[in-house]
mmCIF file of C-alpha atoms in Angstrom:
data_model
loop_
_atom_site.group_PDB
_atom_site.id
_atom_site.type_symbol
_atom_site.label_atom_id
_atom_site.label_comp_id
_atom_site.label_asym_id
_atom_site.label_seq_id
_atom_site.Cartn_x
_atom_site.Cartn_y
_atom_site.Cartn_z
ATOM 1 C CA MET F 91 71.832 -47.255 -31.805
ATOM 2 C CA ASP F 92 73.043 -43.708 -31.630
ATOM 3 C CA ASP F 93 74.135 -41.341 -34.519
ATOM 4 C CA ARG F 94 77.868 -42.079 -34.005
ATOM 5 C CA THR F 95 77.298 -45.809 -34.272
ATOM 6 C CA ILE F 96 75.254 -45.281 -37.485
ATOM 7 C CA LEU F 97 78.013 -43.108 -38.956
ATOM 8 C CA ASN F 98 80.659 -45.637 -38.028
ATOM 9 C CA ARG F 99 78.611 -48.351 -39.726
ATOM 10 C CA ILE F 100 78.162 -46.206 -42.846
ATOM 11 C CA SER F 101 81.900 -45.690 -42.994
ATOM 12 C CA GLU F 102 82.531 -49.458 -42.700
ATOM 13 C CA LEU F 103 80.044 -50.155 -45.515
ATOM 14 C CA VAL F 104 81.521 -47.381 -47.725
ATOM 15 C CA ASP F 105 85.046 -48.699 -47.166
ATOM 16 C CA GLU F 106 83.936 -52.259 -48.202
ATOM 17 C CA GLU F 107 82.079 -50.936 -51.208
ATOM 18 C CA HIS F 108 85.142 -48.912 -52.364
ATOM 19 C CA ARG F 109 87.382 -52.037 -51.944
ATOM 20 C CA LEU F 110 85.053 -54.143 -54.004
ATOM 21 C CA ARG F 111 84.702 -51.570 -56.758
ATOM 22 C CA ALA F 112 88.486 -50.908 -56.900
ATOM 23 C CA ASP F 113 89.114 -54.644 -57.187
ATOM 24 C CA ALA F 114 86.550 -54.824 -59.984
ATOM 25 C CA GLN F 115 88.291 -51.911 -61.849
ATOM 26 C CA ALA F 116 91.627 -53.559 -61.449
ATOM 27 C CA GLY F 117 90.168 -56.756 -62.807
ATOM 28 C CA GLU F 118 91.135 -58.703 -59.667
ATOM 29 C CA SER F 119 87.602 -59.576 -58.706
ATOM 30 C CA GLY F 120 84.256 -57.923 -58.231
ATOM 31 C CA THR F 121 82.765 -58.954 -61.598
ATOM 32 C CA ASP F 122 81.516 -62.284 -60.434
ATOM 33 C CA ASP F 123 77.970 -62.965 -59.184
ATOM 34 C CA ASP F 124 79.071 -62.982 -55.463
ATOM 35 C CA ALA F 125 80.650 -59.611 -55.745
ATOM 36 C CA ARG F 126 77.708 -58.076 -57.540
ATOM 37 C CA THR F 127 75.359 -59.557 -54.889
ATOM 38 C CA ARG F 128 77.520 -58.116 -52.104
ATOM 39 C CA LEU F 129 77.619 -54.678 -53.755
ATOM 40 C CA ARG F 130 73.844 -54.728 -53.959
ATOM 41 C CA GLU F 131 73.583 -55.741 -50.251
ATOM 42 C CA LEU F 132 76.067 -52.937 -49.418
ATOM 43 C CA GLU F 133 73.966 -50.316 -51.225
ATOM 44 C CA GLU F 134 70.755 -51.467 -49.600
ATOM 45 C CA SER F 135 72.486 -51.391 -46.163
ATOM 46 C CA LEU F 136 73.806 -47.975 -46.808
ATOM 47 C CA ASP F 137 70.279 -46.774 -47.831
ATOM 48 C CA GLN F 138 68.853 -48.186 -44.603
ATOM 49 C CA CYS F 139 71.544 -46.483 -42.514
ATOM 50 C CA TRP F 140 71.183 -43.061 -44.162
ATOM 51 C CA ASP F 141 67.406 -43.364 -43.838
ATOM 52 C CA LEU F 142 67.676 -44.132 -40.148
ATOM 53 C CA LEU F 143 70.104 -41.211 -39.600
ATOM 54 C CA ARG F 144 67.974 -38.671 -41.498
ATOM 55 C CA ARG F 145 64.892 -39.807 -39.425
ATOM 56 C CA ARG F 146 66.764 -39.558 -36.167
ATOM 57 C CA ARG F 147 67.945 -36.071 -37.054
ATOM 58 C CA ALA F 148 64.391 -35.043 -38.035
ATOM 59 C CA ALA F 149 62.961 -36.325 -34.781
ATOM 60 C CA ARG F 150 65.509 -34.414 -32.806
ATOM 61 C CA HIS F 151 64.757 -31.277 -34.827
ATOM 62 C CA THR F 152 61.075 -31.592 -34.113
ATOM 63 C CA HIS F 153 61.734 -32.360 -30.395
ATOM 64 C CA GLY F 154 60.915 -35.992 -30.895
ATOM 65 C CA ASP F 155 62.789 -39.016 -29.534
ATOM 66 C CA PRO F 156 65.430 -40.125 -31.996
ATOM 67 C CA ASP F 157 65.803 -43.383 -30.081
ATOM 68 C CA ALA F 158 62.223 -44.265 -31.107
ATOM 69 C CA GLN F 159 63.289 -44.519 -34.683
ATOM 70 C CA GLY F 160 63.971 -47.980 -35.969
ATOM 71 C CA THR F 161 65.534 -49.282 -39.074
ATOM 72 C CA ARG F 162 62.969 -49.692 -41.787
ATOM 73 C CA PRO F 163 62.874 -52.878 -44.008
ATOM 74 C CA ARG F 164 65.015 -52.905 -47.070
ATOM 75 C CA PRO F 165 62.124 -53.212 -49.515
ATOM 76 C CA GLU F 166 60.534 -50.071 -47.933
ATOM 77 C CA VAL F 167 63.644 -48.073 -48.125
ATOM 78 C CA GLU F 168 64.504 -49.212 -51.650
ATOM 79 C CA ARG F 169 61.081 -47.882 -52.909
ATOM 80 C CA TYR F 170 61.937 -44.376 -52.094
ATOM 81 C CA LEU F 171 62.491 -41.969 -54.969
ATOM 82 C CA GLN F 172 65.905 -40.269 -54.913
#
């Protein structure tokens, strides 16, 4: 997966997150358990994508191989301090 693909995926996830949050604010949907679960999944997927992109950029900066970086498991990424 290259940086452009990761950035496109981030954009897709953010768009879906914004739609769900807008629907929730409008009172249309987004407050049920399914929508909350989906929002949590989106947030976790976004965290994974941003982590991968940062590590790829760091590898490139240190003359490493960005393609050697893989997606870390959600539990690992979610334990990071912001």
